[in-house]
């Protein structure tokens, strides 16, 4: 089991890289239209710091 890294507030590319480096796949959900997007992570599931299987998918919501 591996802890989900802290990705809240990071840019989408940074968060995806951090999750990949920890051994996770990433699913990105965009919570706002393109023209309003700041490309920062608002939330992740499983939650940051929670232990989960390496190789599993972490969903991030980008605003």
PDB file of C-alpha atoms in Angstrom:
ATOM      1  CA  UNK A   1       0.000   0.000   0.000  1.00  0.00           C
ATOM      2  CA  UNK A   2       1.218   3.476  -0.914  1.00  0.00           C
ATOM      3  CA  UNK A   3       0.088   6.887   0.339  1.00  0.00           C
ATOM      4  CA  UNK A   4      -1.575   9.192  -2.171  1.00  0.00           C
ATOM      5  CA  UNK A   5       0.734  12.230  -2.462  1.00  0.00           C
ATOM      6  CA  UNK A   6      -0.364  15.793  -1.653  1.00  0.00           C
ATOM      7  CA  UNK A   7      -1.587  17.252  -4.959  1.00  0.00           C
ATOM      8  CA  UNK A   8      -4.161  19.857  -3.894  1.00  0.00           C
ATOM      9  CA  UNK A   9      -3.361  23.300  -5.275  1.00  0.00           C
ATOM     10  CA  UNK A  10      -0.808  21.968  -7.767  1.00  0.00           C
ATOM     11  CA  UNK A  11      -1.096  22.478 -11.494  1.00  0.00           C
ATOM     12  CA  UNK A  12      -2.582  19.539 -13.388  1.00  0.00           C
ATOM     13  CA  UNK A  13       0.770  18.539 -14.955  1.00  0.00           C
ATOM     14  CA  UNK A  14       2.578  18.664 -11.577  1.00  0.00           C
ATOM     15  CA  UNK A  15      -0.110  16.596  -9.889  1.00  0.00           C
ATOM     16  CA  UNK A  16      -0.159  13.997 -12.662  1.00  0.00           C
ATOM     17  CA  UNK A  17       3.644  13.702 -12.513  1.00  0.00           C
ATOM     18  CA  UNK A  18       3.622  13.313  -8.710  1.00  0.00           C
ATOM     19  CA  UNK A  19       0.962  10.624  -8.866  1.00  0.00           C
ATOM     20  CA  UNK A  20       2.796   8.801 -11.645  1.00  0.00           C
ATOM     21  CA  UNK A  21       6.061   8.930  -9.675  1.00  0.00           C
ATOM     22  CA  UNK A  22       4.247   7.353  -6.715  1.00  0.00           C
ATOM     23  CA  UNK A  23       3.028   4.543  -8.988  1.00  0.00           C
ATOM     24  CA  UNK A  24      -0.556   5.645  -9.604  1.00  0.00           C
ATOM     25  CA  UNK A  25      -2.610   6.088 -12.762  1.00  0.00           C
ATOM     26  CA  UNK A  26      -4.476   9.392 -12.994  1.00  0.00           C
ATOM     27  CA  UNK A  27      -7.972  10.227 -14.149  1.00  0.00           C
ATOM     28  CA  UNK A  28      -8.536  13.965 -14.635  1.00  0.00           C
ATOM     29  CA  UNK A  29     -11.973  15.530 -14.242  1.00  0.00           C
ATOM     30  CA  UNK A  30     -12.359  19.156 -15.318  1.00  0.00           C
ATOM     31  CA  UNK A  31     -14.815  20.942 -13.039  1.00  0.00           C
ATOM     32  CA  UNK A  32     -14.929  24.231 -14.965  1.00  0.00           C
ATOM     33  CA  UNK A  33     -15.062  25.261 -18.631  1.00  0.00           C
ATOM     34  CA  UNK A  34     -11.725  25.791 -20.424  1.00  0.00           C
ATOM     35  CA  UNK A  35     -11.978  29.569 -20.433  1.00  0.00           C
ATOM     36  CA  UNK A  36     -12.410  29.681 -16.624  1.00  0.00           C
ATOM     37  CA  UNK A  37      -9.893  26.966 -15.741  1.00  0.00           C
ATOM     38  CA  UNK A  38      -6.877  27.770 -13.565  1.00  0.00           C
ATOM     39  CA  UNK A  39      -5.469  24.223 -14.088  1.00  0.00           C
ATOM     40  CA  UNK A  40      -5.130  23.652 -10.341  1.00  0.00           C
ATOM     41  CA  UNK A  41      -6.195  20.536  -8.470  1.00  0.00           C
ATOM     42  CA  UNK A  42      -9.109  21.111  -6.107  1.00  0.00           C
ATOM     43  CA  UNK A  43      -9.597  17.541  -4.822  1.00  0.00           C
ATOM     44  CA  UNK A  44      -8.430  13.959  -5.198  1.00  0.00           C
ATOM     45  CA  UNK A  45     -10.008  10.556  -4.597  1.00  0.00           C
ATOM     46  CA  UNK A  46      -8.783   8.529  -2.819  1.00  0.00           C
ATOM     47  CA  UNK A  47      -7.909  11.378  -0.470  1.00  0.00           C
ATOM     48  CA  UNK A  48      -4.374  12.725  -0.178  1.00  0.00           C
ATOM     49  CA  UNK A  49      -2.446  10.817   2.484  1.00  0.00           C
ATOM     50  CA  UNK A  50      -4.734   7.800   2.278  1.00  0.00           C
ATOM     51  CA  UNK A  51      -3.063   4.454   1.606  1.00  0.00           C
ATOM     52  CA  UNK A  52      -4.142   2.550  -1.490  1.00  0.00           C
ATOM     53  CA  UNK A  53      -2.769  -0.057  -3.886  1.00  0.00           C
ATOM     54  CA  UNK A  54       0.127   1.001  -6.079  1.00  0.00           C
ATOM     55  CA  UNK A  55      -1.008   0.981  -9.711  1.00  0.00           C
ATOM     56  CA  UNK A  56      -4.580   1.971  -8.845  1.00  0.00           C
ATOM     57  CA  UNK A  57      -6.259   5.064 -10.303  1.00  0.00           C
ATOM     58  CA  UNK A  58      -6.452   8.384  -8.461  1.00  0.00           C
ATOM     59  CA  UNK A  59      -9.086  10.818  -9.729  1.00  0.00           C
ATOM     60  CA  UNK A  60      -8.244  14.516  -9.524  1.00  0.00           C
ATOM     61  CA  UNK A  61     -10.673  17.394 -10.026  1.00  0.00           C
ATOM     62  CA  UNK A  62      -9.143  20.399 -11.760  1.00  0.00           C
ATOM     63  CA  UNK A  63     -10.633  23.878 -11.577  1.00  0.00           C
TER      64      UNK A  63
END
